[in-house]
mmCIF file of C-alpha atoms in Angstrom:
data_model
loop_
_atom_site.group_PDB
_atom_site.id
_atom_site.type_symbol
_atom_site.label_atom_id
_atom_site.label_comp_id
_atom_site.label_asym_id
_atom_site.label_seq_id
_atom_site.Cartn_x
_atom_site.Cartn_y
_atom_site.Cartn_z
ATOM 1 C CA UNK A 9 44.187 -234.336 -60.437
ATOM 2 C CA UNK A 10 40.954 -232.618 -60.519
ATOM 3 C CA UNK A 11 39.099 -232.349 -57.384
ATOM 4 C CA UNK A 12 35.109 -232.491 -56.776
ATOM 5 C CA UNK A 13 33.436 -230.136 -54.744
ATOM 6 C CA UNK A 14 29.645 -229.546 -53.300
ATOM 7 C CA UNK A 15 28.497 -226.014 -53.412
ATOM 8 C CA UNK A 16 25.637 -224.433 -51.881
ATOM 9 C CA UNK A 17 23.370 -222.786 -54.246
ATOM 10 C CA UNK A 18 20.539 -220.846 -54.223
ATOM 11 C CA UNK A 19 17.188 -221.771 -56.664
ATOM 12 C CA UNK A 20 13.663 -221.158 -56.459
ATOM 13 C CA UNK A 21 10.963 -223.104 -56.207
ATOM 14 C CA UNK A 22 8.180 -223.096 -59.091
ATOM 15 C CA UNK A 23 6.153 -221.109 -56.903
ATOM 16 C CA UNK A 24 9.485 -218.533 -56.921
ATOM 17 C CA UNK A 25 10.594 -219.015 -53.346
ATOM 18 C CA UNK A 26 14.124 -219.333 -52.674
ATOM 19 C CA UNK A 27 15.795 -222.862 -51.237
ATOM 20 C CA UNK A 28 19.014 -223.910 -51.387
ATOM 21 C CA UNK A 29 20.436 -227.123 -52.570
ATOM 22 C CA UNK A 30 24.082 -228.803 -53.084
ATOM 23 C CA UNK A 31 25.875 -229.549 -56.626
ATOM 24 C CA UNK A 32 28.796 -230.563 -58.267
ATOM 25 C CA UNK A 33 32.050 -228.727 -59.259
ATOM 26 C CA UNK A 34 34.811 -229.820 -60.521
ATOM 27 C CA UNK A 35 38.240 -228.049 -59.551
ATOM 28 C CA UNK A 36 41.461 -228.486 -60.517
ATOM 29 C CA UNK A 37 43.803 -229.559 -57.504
ATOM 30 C CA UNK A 38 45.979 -227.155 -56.193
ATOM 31 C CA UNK A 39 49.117 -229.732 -55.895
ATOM 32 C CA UNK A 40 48.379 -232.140 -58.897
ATOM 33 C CA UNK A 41 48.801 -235.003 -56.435
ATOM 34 C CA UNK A 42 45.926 -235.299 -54.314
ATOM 35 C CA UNK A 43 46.197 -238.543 -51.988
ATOM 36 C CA UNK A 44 43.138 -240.710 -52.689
ATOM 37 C CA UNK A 45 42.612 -241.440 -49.100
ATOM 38 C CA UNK A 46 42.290 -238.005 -47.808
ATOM 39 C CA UNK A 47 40.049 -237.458 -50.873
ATOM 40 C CA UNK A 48 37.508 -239.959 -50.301
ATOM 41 C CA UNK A 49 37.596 -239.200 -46.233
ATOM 42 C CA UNK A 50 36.921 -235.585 -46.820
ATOM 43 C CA UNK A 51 33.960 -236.910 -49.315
ATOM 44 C CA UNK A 52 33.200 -238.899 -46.455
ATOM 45 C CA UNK A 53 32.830 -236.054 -44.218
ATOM 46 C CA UNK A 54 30.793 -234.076 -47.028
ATOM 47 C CA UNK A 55 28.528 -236.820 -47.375
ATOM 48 C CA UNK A 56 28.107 -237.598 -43.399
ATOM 49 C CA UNK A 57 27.123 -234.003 -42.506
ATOM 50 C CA UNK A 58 25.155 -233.735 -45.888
ATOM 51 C CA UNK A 59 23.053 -236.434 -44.590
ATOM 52 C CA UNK A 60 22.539 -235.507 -41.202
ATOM 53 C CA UNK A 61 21.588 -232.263 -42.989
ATOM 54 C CA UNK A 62 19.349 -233.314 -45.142
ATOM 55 C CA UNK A 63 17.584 -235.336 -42.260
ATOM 56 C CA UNK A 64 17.060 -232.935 -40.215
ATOM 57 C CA UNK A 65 15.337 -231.046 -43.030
ATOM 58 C CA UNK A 66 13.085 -233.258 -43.806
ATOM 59 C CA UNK A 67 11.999 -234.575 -40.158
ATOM 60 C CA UNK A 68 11.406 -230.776 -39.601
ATOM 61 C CA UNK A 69 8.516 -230.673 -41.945
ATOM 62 C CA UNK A 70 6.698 -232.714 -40.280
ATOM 63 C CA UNK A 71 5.681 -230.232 -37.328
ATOM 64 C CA UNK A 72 6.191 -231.763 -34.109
ATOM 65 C CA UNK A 73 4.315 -230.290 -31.954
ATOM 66 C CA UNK A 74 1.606 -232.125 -33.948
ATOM 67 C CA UNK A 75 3.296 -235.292 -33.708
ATOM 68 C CA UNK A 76 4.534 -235.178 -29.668
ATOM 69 C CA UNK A 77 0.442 -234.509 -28.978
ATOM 70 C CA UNK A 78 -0.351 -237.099 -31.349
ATOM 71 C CA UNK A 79 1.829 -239.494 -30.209
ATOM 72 C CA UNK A 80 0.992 -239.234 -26.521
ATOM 73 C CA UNK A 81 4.141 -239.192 -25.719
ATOM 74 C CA UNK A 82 7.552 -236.983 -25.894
ATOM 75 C CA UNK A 83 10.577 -238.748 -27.171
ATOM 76 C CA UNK A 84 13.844 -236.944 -25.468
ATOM 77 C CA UNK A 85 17.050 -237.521 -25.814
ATOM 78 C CA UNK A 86 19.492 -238.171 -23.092
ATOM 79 C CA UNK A 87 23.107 -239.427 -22.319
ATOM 80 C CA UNK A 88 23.404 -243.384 -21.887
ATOM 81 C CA UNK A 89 24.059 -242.172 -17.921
ATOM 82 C CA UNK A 90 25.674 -239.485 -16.226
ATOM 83 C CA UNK A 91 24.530 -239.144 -12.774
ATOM 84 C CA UNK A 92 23.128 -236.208 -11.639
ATOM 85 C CA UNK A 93 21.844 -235.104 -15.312
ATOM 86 C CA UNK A 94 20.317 -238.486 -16.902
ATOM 87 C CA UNK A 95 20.750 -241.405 -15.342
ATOM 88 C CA UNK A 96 17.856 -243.939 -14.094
ATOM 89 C CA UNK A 97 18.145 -244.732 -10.119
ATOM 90 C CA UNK A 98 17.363 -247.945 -8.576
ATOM 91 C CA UNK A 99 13.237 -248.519 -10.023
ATOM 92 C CA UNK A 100 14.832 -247.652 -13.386
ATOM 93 C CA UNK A 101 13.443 -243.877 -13.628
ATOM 94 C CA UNK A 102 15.147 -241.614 -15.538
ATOM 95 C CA UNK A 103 16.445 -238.262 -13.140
ATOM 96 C CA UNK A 104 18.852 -235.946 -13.434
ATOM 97 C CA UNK A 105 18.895 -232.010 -14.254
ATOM 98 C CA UNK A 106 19.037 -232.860 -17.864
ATOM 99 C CA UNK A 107 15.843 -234.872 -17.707
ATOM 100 C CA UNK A 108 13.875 -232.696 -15.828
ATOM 101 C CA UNK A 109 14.380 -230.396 -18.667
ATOM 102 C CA UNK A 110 12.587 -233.597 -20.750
ATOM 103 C CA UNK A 111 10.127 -233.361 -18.141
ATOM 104 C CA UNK A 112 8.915 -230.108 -17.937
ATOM 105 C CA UNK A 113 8.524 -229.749 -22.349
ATOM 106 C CA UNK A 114 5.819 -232.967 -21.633
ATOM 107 C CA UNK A 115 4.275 -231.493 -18.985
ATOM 108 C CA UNK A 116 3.947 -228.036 -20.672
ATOM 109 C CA UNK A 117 2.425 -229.645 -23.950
ATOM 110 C CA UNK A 118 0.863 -232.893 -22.975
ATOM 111 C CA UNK A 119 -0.138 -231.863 -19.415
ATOM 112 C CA UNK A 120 1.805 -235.168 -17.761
ATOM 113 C CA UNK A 121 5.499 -234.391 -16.951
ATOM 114 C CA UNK A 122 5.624 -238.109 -17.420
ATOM 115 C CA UNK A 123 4.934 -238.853 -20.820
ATOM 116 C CA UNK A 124 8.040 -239.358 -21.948
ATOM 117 C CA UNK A 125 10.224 -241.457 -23.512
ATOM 118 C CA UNK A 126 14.305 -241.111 -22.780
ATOM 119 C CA UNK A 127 16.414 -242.348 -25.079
ATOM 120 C CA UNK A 128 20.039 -242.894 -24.549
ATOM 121 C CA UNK A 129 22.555 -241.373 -27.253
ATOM 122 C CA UNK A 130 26.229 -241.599 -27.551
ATOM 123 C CA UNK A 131 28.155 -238.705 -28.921
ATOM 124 C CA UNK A 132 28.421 -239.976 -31.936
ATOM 125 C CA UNK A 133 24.552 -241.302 -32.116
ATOM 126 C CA UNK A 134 22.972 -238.165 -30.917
ATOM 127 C CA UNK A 135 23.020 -235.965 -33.946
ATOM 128 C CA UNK A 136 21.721 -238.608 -35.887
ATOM 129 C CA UNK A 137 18.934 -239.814 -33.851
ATOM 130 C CA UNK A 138 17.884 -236.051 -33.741
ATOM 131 C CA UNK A 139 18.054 -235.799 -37.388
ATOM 132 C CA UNK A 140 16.130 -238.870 -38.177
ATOM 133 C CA UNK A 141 13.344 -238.111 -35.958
ATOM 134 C CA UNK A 142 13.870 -240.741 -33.662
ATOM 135 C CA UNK A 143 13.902 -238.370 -30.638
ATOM 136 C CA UNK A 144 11.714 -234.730 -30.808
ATOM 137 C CA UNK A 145 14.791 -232.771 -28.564
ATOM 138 C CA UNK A 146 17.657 -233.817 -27.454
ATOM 139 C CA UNK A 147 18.740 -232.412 -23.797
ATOM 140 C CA UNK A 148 22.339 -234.499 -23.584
ATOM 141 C CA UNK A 149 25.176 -231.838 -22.368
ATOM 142 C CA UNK A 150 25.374 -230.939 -25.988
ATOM 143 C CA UNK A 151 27.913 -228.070 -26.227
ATOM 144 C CA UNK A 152 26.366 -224.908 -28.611
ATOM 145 C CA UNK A 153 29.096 -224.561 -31.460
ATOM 146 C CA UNK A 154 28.789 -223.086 -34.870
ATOM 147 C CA UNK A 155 29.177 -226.137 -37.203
ATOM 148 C CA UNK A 156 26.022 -228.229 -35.155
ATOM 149 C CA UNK A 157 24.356 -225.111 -35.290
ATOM 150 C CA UNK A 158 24.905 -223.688 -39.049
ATOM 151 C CA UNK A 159 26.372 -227.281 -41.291
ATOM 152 C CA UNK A 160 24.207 -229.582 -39.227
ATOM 153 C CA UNK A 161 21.166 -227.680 -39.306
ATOM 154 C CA UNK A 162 20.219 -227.964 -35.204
ATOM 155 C CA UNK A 163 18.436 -225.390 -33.536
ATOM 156 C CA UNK A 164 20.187 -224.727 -29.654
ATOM 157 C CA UNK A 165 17.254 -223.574 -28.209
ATOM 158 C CA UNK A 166 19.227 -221.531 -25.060
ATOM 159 C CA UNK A 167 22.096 -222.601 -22.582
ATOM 160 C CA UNK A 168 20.986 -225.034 -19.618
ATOM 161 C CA UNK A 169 24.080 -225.007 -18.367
ATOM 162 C CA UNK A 170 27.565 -223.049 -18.538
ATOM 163 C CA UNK A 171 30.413 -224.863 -18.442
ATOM 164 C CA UNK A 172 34.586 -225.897 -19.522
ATOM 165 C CA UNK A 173 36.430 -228.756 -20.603
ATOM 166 C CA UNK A 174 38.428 -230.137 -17.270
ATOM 167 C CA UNK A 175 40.697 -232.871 -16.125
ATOM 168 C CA UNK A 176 40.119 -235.528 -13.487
ATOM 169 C CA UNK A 177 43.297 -237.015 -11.914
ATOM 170 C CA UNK A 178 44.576 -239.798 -9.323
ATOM 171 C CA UNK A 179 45.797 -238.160 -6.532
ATOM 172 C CA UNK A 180 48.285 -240.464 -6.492
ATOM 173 C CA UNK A 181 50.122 -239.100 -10.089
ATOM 174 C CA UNK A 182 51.210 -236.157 -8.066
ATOM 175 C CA UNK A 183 50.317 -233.856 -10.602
ATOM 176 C CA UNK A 184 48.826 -230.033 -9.801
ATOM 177 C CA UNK A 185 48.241 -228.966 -13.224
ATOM 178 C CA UNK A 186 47.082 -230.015 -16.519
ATOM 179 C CA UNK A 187 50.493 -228.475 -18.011
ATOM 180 C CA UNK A 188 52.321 -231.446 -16.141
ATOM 181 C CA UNK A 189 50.760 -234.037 -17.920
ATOM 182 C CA UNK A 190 52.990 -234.656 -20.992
ATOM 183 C CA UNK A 191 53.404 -238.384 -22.197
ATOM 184 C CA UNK A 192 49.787 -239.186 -20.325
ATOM 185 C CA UNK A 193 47.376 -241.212 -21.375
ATOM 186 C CA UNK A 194 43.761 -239.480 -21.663
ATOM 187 C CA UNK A 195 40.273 -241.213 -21.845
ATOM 188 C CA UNK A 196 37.960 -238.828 -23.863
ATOM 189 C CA UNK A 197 34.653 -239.538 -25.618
ATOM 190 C CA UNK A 198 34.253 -239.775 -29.243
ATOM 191 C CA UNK A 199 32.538 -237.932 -31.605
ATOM 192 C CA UNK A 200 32.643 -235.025 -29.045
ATOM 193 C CA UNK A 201 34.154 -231.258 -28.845
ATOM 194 C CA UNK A 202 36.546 -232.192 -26.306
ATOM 195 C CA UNK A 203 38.385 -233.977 -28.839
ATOM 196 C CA UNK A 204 39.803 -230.903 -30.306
ATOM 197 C CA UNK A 205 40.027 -229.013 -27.041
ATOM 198 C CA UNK A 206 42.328 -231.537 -26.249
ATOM 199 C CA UNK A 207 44.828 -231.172 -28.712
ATOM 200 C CA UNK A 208 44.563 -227.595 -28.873
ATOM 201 C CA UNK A 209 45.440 -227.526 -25.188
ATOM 202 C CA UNK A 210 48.476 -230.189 -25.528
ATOM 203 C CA UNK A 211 49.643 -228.385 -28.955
ATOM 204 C CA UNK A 212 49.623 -225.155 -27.545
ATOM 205 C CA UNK A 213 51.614 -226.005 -24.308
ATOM 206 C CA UNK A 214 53.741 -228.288 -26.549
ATOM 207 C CA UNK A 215 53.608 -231.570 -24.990
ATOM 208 C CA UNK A 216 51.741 -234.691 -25.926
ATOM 209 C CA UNK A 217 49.255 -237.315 -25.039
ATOM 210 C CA UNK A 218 48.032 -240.482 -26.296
ATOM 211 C CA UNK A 219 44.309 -240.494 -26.244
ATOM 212 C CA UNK A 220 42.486 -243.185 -25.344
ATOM 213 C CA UNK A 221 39.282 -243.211 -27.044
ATOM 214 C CA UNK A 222 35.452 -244.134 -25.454
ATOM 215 C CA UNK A 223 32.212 -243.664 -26.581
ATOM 216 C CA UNK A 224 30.169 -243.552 -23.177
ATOM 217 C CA UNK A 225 30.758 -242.395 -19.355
ATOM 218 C CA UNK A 226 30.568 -245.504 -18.138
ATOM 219 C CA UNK A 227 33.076 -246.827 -20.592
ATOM 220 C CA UNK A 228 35.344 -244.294 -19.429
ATOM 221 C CA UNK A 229 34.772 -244.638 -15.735
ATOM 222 C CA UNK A 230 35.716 -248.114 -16.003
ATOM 223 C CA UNK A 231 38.827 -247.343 -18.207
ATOM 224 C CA UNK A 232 39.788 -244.789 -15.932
ATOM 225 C CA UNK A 233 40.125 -246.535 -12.731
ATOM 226 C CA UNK A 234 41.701 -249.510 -14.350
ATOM 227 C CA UNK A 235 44.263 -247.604 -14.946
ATOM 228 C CA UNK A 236 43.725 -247.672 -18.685
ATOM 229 C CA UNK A 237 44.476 -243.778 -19.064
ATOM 230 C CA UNK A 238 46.212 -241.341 -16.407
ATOM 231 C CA UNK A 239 43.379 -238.879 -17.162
ATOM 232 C CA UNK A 240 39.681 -238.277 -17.839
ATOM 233 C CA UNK A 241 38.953 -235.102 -19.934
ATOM 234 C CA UNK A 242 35.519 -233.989 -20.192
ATOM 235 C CA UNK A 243 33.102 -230.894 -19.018
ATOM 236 C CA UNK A 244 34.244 -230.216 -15.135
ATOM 237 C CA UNK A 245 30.341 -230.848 -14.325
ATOM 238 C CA UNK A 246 30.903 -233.982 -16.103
ATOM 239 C CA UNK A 247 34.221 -234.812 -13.961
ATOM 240 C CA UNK A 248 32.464 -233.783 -10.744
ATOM 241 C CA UNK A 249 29.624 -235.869 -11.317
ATOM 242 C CA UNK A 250 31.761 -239.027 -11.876
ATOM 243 C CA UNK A 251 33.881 -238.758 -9.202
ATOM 244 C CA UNK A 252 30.667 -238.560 -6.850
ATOM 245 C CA UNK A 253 29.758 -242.275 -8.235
ATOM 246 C CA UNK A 254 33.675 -243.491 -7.064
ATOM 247 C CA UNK A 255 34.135 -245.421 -3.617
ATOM 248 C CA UNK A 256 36.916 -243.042 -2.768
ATOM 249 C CA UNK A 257 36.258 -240.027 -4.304
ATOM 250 C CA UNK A 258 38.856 -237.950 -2.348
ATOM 251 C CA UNK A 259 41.485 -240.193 -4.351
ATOM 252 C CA UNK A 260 40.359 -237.803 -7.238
ATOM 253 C CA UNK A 261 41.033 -234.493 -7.756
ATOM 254 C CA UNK A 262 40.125 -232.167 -10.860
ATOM 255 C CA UNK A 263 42.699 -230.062 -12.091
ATOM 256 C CA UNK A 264 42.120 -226.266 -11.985
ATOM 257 C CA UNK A 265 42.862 -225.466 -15.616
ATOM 258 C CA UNK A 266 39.665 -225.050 -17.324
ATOM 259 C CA UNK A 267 40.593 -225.201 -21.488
ATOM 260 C CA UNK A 268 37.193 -224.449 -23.131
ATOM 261 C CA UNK A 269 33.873 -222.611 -23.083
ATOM 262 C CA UNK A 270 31.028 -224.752 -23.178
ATOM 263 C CA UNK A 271 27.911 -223.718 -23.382
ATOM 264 C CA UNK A 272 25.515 -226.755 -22.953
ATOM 265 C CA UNK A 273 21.877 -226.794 -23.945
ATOM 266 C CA UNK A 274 18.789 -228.143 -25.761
ATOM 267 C CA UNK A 275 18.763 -228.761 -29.115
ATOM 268 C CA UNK A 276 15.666 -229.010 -32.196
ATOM 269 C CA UNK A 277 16.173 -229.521 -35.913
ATOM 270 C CA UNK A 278 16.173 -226.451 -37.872
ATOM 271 C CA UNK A 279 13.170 -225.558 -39.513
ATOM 272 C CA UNK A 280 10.527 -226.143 -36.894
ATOM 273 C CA UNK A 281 10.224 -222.772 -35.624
ATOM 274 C CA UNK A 282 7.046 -223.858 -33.732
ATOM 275 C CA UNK A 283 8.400 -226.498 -31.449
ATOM 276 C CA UNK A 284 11.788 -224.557 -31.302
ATOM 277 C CA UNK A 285 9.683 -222.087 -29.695
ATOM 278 C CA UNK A 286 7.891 -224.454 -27.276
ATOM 279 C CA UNK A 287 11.032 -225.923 -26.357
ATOM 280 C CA UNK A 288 12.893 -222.518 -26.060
ATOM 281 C CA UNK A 289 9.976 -220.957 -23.964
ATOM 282 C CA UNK A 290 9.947 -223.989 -21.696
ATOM 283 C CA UNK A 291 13.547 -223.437 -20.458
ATOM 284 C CA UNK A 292 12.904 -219.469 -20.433
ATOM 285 C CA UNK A 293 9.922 -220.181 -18.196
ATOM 286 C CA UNK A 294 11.957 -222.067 -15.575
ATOM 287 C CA UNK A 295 14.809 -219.397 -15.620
ATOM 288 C CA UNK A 296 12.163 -216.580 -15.270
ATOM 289 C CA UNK A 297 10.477 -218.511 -12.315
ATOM 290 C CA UNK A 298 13.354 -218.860 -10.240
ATOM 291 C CA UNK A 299 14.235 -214.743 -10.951
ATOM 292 C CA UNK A 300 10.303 -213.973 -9.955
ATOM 293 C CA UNK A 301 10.308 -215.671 -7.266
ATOM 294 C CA UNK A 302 7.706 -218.377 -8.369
ATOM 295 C CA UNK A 303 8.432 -222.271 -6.866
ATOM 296 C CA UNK A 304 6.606 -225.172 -6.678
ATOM 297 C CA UNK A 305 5.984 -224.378 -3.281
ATOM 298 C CA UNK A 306 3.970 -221.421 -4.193
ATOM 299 C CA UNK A 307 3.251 -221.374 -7.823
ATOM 300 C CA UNK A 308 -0.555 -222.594 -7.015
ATOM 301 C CA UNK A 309 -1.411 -219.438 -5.016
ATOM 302 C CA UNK A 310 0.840 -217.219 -7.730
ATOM 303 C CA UNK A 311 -1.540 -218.675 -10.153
ATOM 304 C CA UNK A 312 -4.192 -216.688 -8.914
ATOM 305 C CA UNK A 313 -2.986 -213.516 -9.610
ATOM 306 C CA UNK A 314 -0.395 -211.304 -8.546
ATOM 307 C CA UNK A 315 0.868 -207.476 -7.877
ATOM 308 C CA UNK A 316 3.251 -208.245 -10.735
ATOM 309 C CA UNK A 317 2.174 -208.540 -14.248
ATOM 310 C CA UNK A 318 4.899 -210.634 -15.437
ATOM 311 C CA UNK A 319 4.136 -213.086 -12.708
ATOM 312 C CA UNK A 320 0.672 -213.198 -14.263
ATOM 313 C CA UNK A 321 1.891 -213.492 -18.433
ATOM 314 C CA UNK A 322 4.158 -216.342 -16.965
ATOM 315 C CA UNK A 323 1.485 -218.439 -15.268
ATOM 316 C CA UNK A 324 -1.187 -217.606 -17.593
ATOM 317 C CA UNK A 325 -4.191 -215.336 -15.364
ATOM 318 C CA UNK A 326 -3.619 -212.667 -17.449
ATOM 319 C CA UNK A 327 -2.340 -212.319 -21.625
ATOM 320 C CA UNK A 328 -2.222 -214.654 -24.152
ATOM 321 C CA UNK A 329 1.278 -216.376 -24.101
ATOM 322 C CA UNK A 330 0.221 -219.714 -24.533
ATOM 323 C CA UNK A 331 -2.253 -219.022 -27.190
ATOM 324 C CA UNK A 332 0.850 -217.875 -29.206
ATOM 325 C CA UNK A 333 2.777 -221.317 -28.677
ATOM 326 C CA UNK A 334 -0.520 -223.235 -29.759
ATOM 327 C CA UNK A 335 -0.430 -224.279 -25.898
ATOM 328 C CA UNK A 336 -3.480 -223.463 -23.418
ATOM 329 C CA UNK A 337 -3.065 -220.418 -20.543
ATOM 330 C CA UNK A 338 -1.345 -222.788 -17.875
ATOM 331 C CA UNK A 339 1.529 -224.448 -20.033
ATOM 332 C CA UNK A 340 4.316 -222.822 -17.926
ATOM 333 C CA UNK A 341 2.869 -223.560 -14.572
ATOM 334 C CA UNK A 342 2.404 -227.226 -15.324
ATOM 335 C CA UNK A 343 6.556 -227.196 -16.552
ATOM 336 C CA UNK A 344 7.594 -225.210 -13.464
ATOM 337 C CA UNK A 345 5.565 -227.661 -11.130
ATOM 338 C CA UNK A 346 6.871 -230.667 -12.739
ATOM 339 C CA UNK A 347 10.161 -229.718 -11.042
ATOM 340 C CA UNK A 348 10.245 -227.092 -9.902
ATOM 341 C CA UNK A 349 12.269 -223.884 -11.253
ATOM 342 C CA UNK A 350 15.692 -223.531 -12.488
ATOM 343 C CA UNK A 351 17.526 -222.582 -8.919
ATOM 344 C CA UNK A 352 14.963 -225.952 -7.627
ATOM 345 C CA UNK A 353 16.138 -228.107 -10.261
ATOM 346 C CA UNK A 354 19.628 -227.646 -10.251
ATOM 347 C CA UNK A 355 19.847 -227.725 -6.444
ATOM 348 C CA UNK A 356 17.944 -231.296 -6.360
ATOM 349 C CA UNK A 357 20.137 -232.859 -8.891
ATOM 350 C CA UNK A 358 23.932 -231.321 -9.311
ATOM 351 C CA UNK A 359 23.905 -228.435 -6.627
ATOM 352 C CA UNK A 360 26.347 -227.899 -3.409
ATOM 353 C CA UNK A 361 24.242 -230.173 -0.563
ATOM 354 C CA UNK A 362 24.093 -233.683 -3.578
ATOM 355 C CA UNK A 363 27.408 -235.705 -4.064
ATOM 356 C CA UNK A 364 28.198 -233.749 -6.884
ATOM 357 C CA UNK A 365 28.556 -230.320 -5.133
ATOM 358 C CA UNK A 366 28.187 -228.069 -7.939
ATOM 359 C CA UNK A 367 28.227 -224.386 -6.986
ATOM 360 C CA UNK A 368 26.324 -222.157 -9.109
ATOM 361 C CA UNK A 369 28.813 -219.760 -10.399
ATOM 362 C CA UNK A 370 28.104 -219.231 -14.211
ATOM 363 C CA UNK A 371 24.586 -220.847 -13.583
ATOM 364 C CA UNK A 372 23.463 -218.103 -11.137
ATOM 365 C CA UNK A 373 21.086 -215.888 -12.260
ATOM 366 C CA UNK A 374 22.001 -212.476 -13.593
ATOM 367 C CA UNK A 375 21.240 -210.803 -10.454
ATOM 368 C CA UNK A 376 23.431 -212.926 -8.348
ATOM 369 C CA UNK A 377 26.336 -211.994 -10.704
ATOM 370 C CA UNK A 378 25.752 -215.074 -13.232
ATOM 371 C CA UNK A 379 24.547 -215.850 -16.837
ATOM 372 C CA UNK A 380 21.206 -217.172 -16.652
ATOM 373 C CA UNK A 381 19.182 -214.113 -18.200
ATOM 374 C CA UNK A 382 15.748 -214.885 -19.566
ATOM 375 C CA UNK A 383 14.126 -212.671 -21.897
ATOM 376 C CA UNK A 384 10.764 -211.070 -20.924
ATOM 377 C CA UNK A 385 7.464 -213.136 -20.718
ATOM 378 C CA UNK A 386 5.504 -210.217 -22.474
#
């Protein structure tokens, strides 16, 4: 049986620039005896990411800056509710580390840090909604991988937060380590990366599972302490800011293995270099605030003018930075005031004194023996 393939080729356009589109060619199958089945899912799969593709592109052209300042109004995407990164508290706000991310991109280009609209995506609605043009960024612990980057055509605009695929546990299974946990049942979202971490992890120690599968947190909150699965696999920040929203807590423990890197972040469609940059620079700013020593305690009297020059390019008294992003002089004060900088937000919403008790680790900045590293504001 002959097989059909899509391949990436490269044309021109009448005016003879290069693009690249998809066609047809027929193969001959390797075997003779291709299932039908797995043909038409893998045409499936073809099809699915050709689409998301292809929407992406074409939302991209529409230049989004233009349309978040036309609009009024920033539409972000967020999880459906993870607390501590997006969740709304009791007068139905949206807060969280994630969302002050959201917060900071309106303030920096419509001057109000709350003009925006969140919008709650699964893991298997995000890319879509992003695509489509539903929502102008999404900020949803969205883990930086090759495929979502390259055959999805998203833009990750930088790394919000570093982190690894853990395990949450009763303490009452009387397990220590992950590697004790053949035969268990394990709630994990769809439509996700820990999917395959998962069964790299239980091939490679050579024991099994049977998955249990969810499409939100609080789907698998509720699963878990039924005592639907024996486990909860998902990033440890994740984990850690679940068990905070238990009754008994200390009747949790996370396991130590960590199985993955995961490098979470904000994400554009391709092709929108401007508002890639807006977005990118927005997150840069915050990180560059905390190293600089600017906070929202003191930004206003920074503002003024300082010894250092960087200071200055950052909060707009001297240089033209936001005249480059099509933004006025004080676009990265008004996102650093809107929450404050990195070190501020993450020690409001995740860090060691909140429920969650995140330490910074990974997140530190690159002085303090971590990863956050900005590049210069010059």
């Amino acid at each position: 049986m002959n097989a059909t393939k899509l391949v990436r080729t490269k044309g021109e356009t009448p005016l003879g620039k290069p693009f690249w589109y998809l066609r047809c060619r027929i193969e001959p199958s390797l075997n003779g005896m291709d299932n039908q089945e797995e043909v038409k899912m893998k045409k499936s799969v073809i099809l699915g990411a050709a689409t998301v593709a292809g929407l992406a592109a074409g939302a991209a052209m529409a230049g989004t800056v233009d349309d978040v300042k036309a609009r009024g109004k920033l539409n972000c995407g967020v999880t459906t509710g993870l607390v501590g990164f997006a969740a709304p508290d009791a007068n139905g706000e949206w807060q969280g580390f994630d969302v002050s991310l959201c917060r900071a991109v309106a303030a920096a280009v419509l001057g109000d840090a709350s003009a925006v609209e969140f919008v709650p995506t699964t893991g298997k609605t995000r890319f879509t909604a992003l695509a489509s043009g539903e929502i102008d960024m999404l900020a949803r612990n969205t883990t930086w991988t090759f495929s979502r980057d390259v055959d999805l055509k998203f833009e990750f605009v930088g790394v919000n937060y570093y982190d690894g695929q853990g395990f949450m546990v009763p303490k009452a299974l009387g397990v220590s380590s992950a590697k004790e946990l053949d035969g268990a049942t394990v709630c994990i979202q769809t439509g996700t990366t820990t999917e395959l971490n998962l069964a790299d992890f239980f091939r490679s120690n050579n024991i099994s599972y049977e998955p249990v599968p969810i499409e939100t947190n609080a789907e698998a909150q509720q699963q878990y302490l039924a005592g639907a699965c024996d486990v909860y696999t998902t990033d440890a920040s994740g984990l850690a800011a679940t068990r905070a929203t238990f009754e008994n807590p200390g009747d949790h423990i996370l396991l130590p293995e960590i199985i993955s890197k995961e490098p979470l972040g904000p994400l554009v469609r391709h092709g929108d270099h401007e508002w890639g940059d807006v977005v990118r620079w927005t997150l840069n700013a915050l990180v560059s605030a905390e190293e600089l020593g600017v906070t929202s305690a003191n930004i206003d009297e920074m503002s003024a003018g300082t010894d250092n020059p960087e200071v200055n390019r950052l909060l707009g008294s001297e240089g033209t930075l936001g005249e480059m992003l099509g933004l006025d002089a004080q676009w990265a004060m008004r996102a650093i005031k809107a929450g404050g900088n990195y070190g501020e937000v993450f020690a409001k919403n995740i860090g060691e004194e909140t429920p969650i008790g995140l330490a910074r680790g990974l997140n530190g900045q690159w002085t303090d023996g971590g990863l956050l590293y900005s590049p210069p504001f010059r």
